[in-house]
CSV table of C-alpha atoms in Angstrom, one decimal:
chain,number,residue,atom,x,y,z
A,1,MET,CA,40.2,4.0,1.5
A,2,ASP,CA,42.1,1.1,3.2
A,3,ASN,CA,41.8,0.5,6.9
A,4,PHE,CA,44.2,-1.4,9.1
A,5,PHE,CA,43.0,-4.1,11.5
A,6,LYS,CA,45.7,-5.9,13.4
A,7,GLY,CA,48.3,-5.0,10.7
A,8,ILE,CA,46.2,-6.3,7.8
A,9,THR,CA,44.9,-4.0,5.1
A,10,VAL,CA,41.2,-4.6,4.7
A,11,LYS,CA,39.1,-3.3,1.7
A,12,ARG,CA,35.5,-2.4,2.3
A,13,TYR,CA,32.8,-2.1,-0.3
A,14,ALA,CA,29.4,-0.7,-0.5
A,15,VAL,CA,26.3,-0.9,-2.7
A,16,ALA,CA,22.9,0.8,-2.3
A,17,PHE,CA,19.3,-0.2,-2.9
A,18,THR,CA,16.4,2.1,-3.8
A,19,GLY,CA,12.8,1.8,-5.0
A,20,PRO,CA,9.3,2.7,-4.1
A,21,SER,CA,7.8,1.9,-0.7
A,22,GLY,CA,6.7,-1.7,-0.5
A,23,SER,CA,8.9,-2.9,-3.4
A,24,GLY,CA,10.8,-5.4,-1.3
A,25,LYS,CA,14.1,-3.5,-0.5
A,26,THR,CA,14.2,-4.6,3.1
A,27,THR,CA,13.3,-8.2,2.2
A,28,LEU,CA,16.0,-8.4,-0.5
A,29,ILE,CA,18.7,-6.8,1.8
A,30,GLN,CA,17.8,-9.3,4.5
A,31,LYS,CA,18.1,-12.3,2.1
A,32,LEU,CA,21.4,-10.9,0.8
A,33,ALA,CA,22.8,-10.3,4.2
A,34,ILE,CA,21.9,-13.9,5.4
A,35,LYS,CA,23.9,-15.3,2.4
A,36,LEU,CA,26.8,-12.8,2.5
A,37,ILE,CA,27.4,-13.1,6.3
A,38,GLN,CA,28.4,-16.7,5.8
A,39,THR,CA,31.7,-15.5,4.3
A,40,LYS,CA,31.9,-11.8,4.9
A,41,LYS,CA,31.4,-9.2,7.6
A,42,VAL,CA,28.2,-7.4,6.6
A,43,ALA,CA,27.0,-4.0,7.7
A,44,ILE,CA,23.6,-2.4,6.8
A,45,ILE,CA,22.5,1.2,6.8
A,46,LYS,CA,18.8,2.0,6.4
A,47,HIS,CA,17.6,5.5,5.6
A,48,ASP,CA,14.5,6.7,7.4
A,49,PRO,CA,13.6,9.9,5.6
A,50,LYS,CA,10.3,10.4,7.5
A,51,ASP,CA,11.9,9.7,10.9
A,52,LYS,CA,9.3,6.9,11.6
A,53,ALA,CA,11.6,4.3,13.1
A,54,THR,CA,11.7,3.7,16.8
A,55,PHE,CA,14.4,1.9,18.6
A,56,ASP,CA,13.7,2.1,22.2
A,57,THR,CA,10.9,1.3,24.6
A,58,GLU,CA,9.3,4.1,26.5
A,59,GLY,CA,10.0,3.9,30.3
A,60,LYS,CA,13.3,2.0,29.9
A,61,ASP,CA,16.5,3.6,31.1
A,62,SER,CA,17.9,3.8,27.5
A,63,TYR,CA,14.8,5.6,26.4
A,64,LYS,CA,15.0,8.1,29.3
A,65,PHE,CA,18.6,8.8,28.4
A,66,SER,CA,17.9,9.3,24.7
A,67,GLN,CA,15.1,11.7,25.6
A,68,THR,CA,17.7,14.0,27.1
A,69,GLY,CA,19.2,14.7,23.7
A,70,ALA,CA,22.5,13.2,24.6
A,71,GLU,CA,24.4,10.7,22.5
A,72,VAL,CA,23.6,7.3,24.2
A,73,VAL,CA,25.5,4.0,24.0
A,74,VAL,CA,23.9,0.9,25.5
A,75,THR,CA,26.2,-2.1,25.7
A,76,SER,CA,25.8,-5.7,26.8
A,77,PRO,CA,27.8,-8.8,26.3
A,78,ASN,CA,26.1,-9.5,22.9
A,79,LYS,CA,25.4,-6.1,21.3
A,80,THR,CA,26.1,-2.4,21.5
A,81,THR,CA,23.4,0.1,20.4
A,82,TYR,CA,24.2,3.8,19.7
A,83,LEU,CA,21.3,6.2,19.9
A,84,SER,CA,22.2,9.5,18.3
A,85,GLN,CA,20.2,12.7,18.3
A,86,ARG,CA,22.2,14.1,15.4
A,87,GLU,CA,22.2,13.2,11.7
A,88,LYS,CA,25.4,11.4,10.7
A,89,SER,CA,27.0,11.5,7.3
A,90,ILE,CA,27.7,8.2,5.5
A,91,GLU,CA,31.4,8.7,6.3
A,92,ASP,CA,30.7,9.2,10.0
A,93,ILE,CA,28.6,6.0,10.0
A,94,ILE,CA,31.3,4.0,8.2
A,95,ASP,CA,33.9,5.3,10.7
A,96,MET,CA,31.7,4.1,13.6
A,97,ILE,CA,31.1,0.7,12.1
A,98,LYS,CA,34.8,0.3,11.1
A,99,GLU,CA,35.1,-3.4,10.5
A,100,PHE,CA,33.1,-4.8,7.6
A,101,ASP,CA,33.6,-6.3,4.2
A,102,ILE,CA,30.4,-5.2,2.5
A,103,LEU,CA,28.0,-2.4,3.4
A,104,LEU,CA,24.4,-2.6,2.1
A,105,VAL,CA,22.6,0.7,2.1
A,106,GLU,CA,18.8,1.0,1.9
A,107,GLY,CA,17.8,4.4,0.5
A,108,LEU,CA,20.0,7.5,0.5
A,109,LYS,CA,19.7,7.8,-3.2
A,110,THR,CA,21.9,10.9,-3.4
A,111,LEU,CA,24.9,8.9,-2.3
A,112,PRO,CA,27.4,8.2,-5.0
A,113,LEU,CA,27.2,4.4,-4.7
A,114,PRO,CA,26.4,1.7,-7.2
A,115,ARG,CA,22.6,1.2,-6.9
A,116,ILE,CA,20.1,-1.4,-7.5
A,117,ALA,CA,16.5,-0.2,-7.9
A,118,ILE,CA,13.8,-2.7,-6.7
A,119,PHE,CA,10.5,-3.0,-8.5
A,120,ARG,CA,7.3,-5.1,-8.2
A,121,GLY,CA,4.3,-4.6,-10.4
A,122,ALA,CA,5.6,-1.6,-12.3
A,123,ILE,CA,8.9,0.2,-12.9
A,124,GLU,CA,9.0,3.8,-11.9
A,125,LEU,CA,11.4,5.4,-14.4
A,126,ASP,CA,12.5,8.3,-12.3
A,127,TYR,CA,14.6,5.8,-10.2
A,128,LEU,CA,16.7,4.9,-13.3
A,129,ASP,CA,18.6,8.1,-13.1
A,130,CYS,CA,20.3,7.1,-9.9
A,131,SER,CA,20.6,3.3,-10.6
A,132,GLU,CA,23.0,1.0,-12.4
A,133,ALA,CA,20.8,-2.0,-12.2
A,134,ILE,CA,17.1,-3.0,-11.5
A,135,ALA,CA,15.9,-6.1,-9.8
A,136,ILE,CA,12.4,-7.2,-10.9
A,137,ASP,CA,10.2,-10.2,-10.5
A,138,ASP,CA,7.8,-11.8,-13.0
A,139,SER,CA,5.1,-9.3,-12.1
A,140,ILE,CA,6.9,-7.0,-14.5
A,141,ASN,CA,7.0,-7.4,-18.3
A,142,ILE,CA,10.3,-5.8,-19.1
A,143,ASP,CA,9.2,-5.4,-22.8
A,144,ASP,CA,6.7,-2.8,-21.7
A,145,TYR,CA,9.6,-0.4,-20.7
A,146,ASN,CA,12.4,1.3,-22.5
A,147,ILE,CA,15.2,0.5,-20.1
A,148,PRO,CA,18.5,2.2,-21.1
A,149,SER,CA,21.2,-0.3,-22.2
A,150,TYR,CA,23.5,0.7,-19.3
A,151,ILE,CA,21.0,-0.6,-16.7
A,152,ASP,CA,21.6,-4.2,-15.8
A,153,ILE,CA,18.4,-6.2,-15.3
A,154,LEU,CA,18.5,-8.7,-12.4
A,155,ASP,CA,16.0,-11.3,-11.1
A,156,LEU,CA,14.7,-10.1,-7.8
A,157,ASN,CA,14.3,-13.7,-6.6
A,158,ASN,CA,17.9,-14.8,-7.6
A,159,THR,CA,20.1,-13.7,-4.7
A,160,THR,CA,23.1,-15.5,-6.3
A,161,GLN,CA,22.8,-13.4,-9.4
A,162,ILE,CA,22.4,-10.2,-7.3
A,163,ILE,CA,25.5,-11.1,-5.1
A,164,GLU,CA,27.5,-11.6,-8.3
A,165,TRP,CA,26.5,-8.2,-9.5
A,166,ILE,CA,27.4,-6.7,-6.2
A,167,GLU,CA,30.8,-8.4,-6.2
A,168,LYS,CA,31.5,-6.9,-9.7
A,169,ASN,CA,30.1,-3.4,-9.1
A,170,ALA,CA,30.3,-2.5,-5.4
A,171,LYS,CA,32.4,0.7,-4.7
A,172,GLU,CA,35.3,0.7,-2.3
A,173,VAL,CA,34.6,2.9,0.7
């Protein structure tokens, strides 16, 4: 869907990353974001399926407000933080972020987005069902696996190659 900012039609794209815990998803997304942000507006969504992440400091006003169960927005001259007590759909989150060129999503493997699975040491084949590409390093001998031909194989340490894949395969959102 197209959005309008100051009368200009802007197309937004998204790609997702998946893989086992400790495979390097966050590290890769961070490296990609640092490169992409030089020429694009980048947004990132991270799925926290076990609800482990914490975003506020106990005792601070924002923490006290968020403990009430209310939707809380903390704003300052340099950032705005939204603390929600409700699960949001990907569409809701995209609508909140609004202005971005590329959205990098970590996790949420049920979303219908082009997906790169990240592996180190071993490839877990069950991730291939929801992925269009895999990113691996030299800790994996690809010849040890029967990777379907429709899965692109990327070098986990080659951010330029991965960005090129994203530019060709990201889905308009």
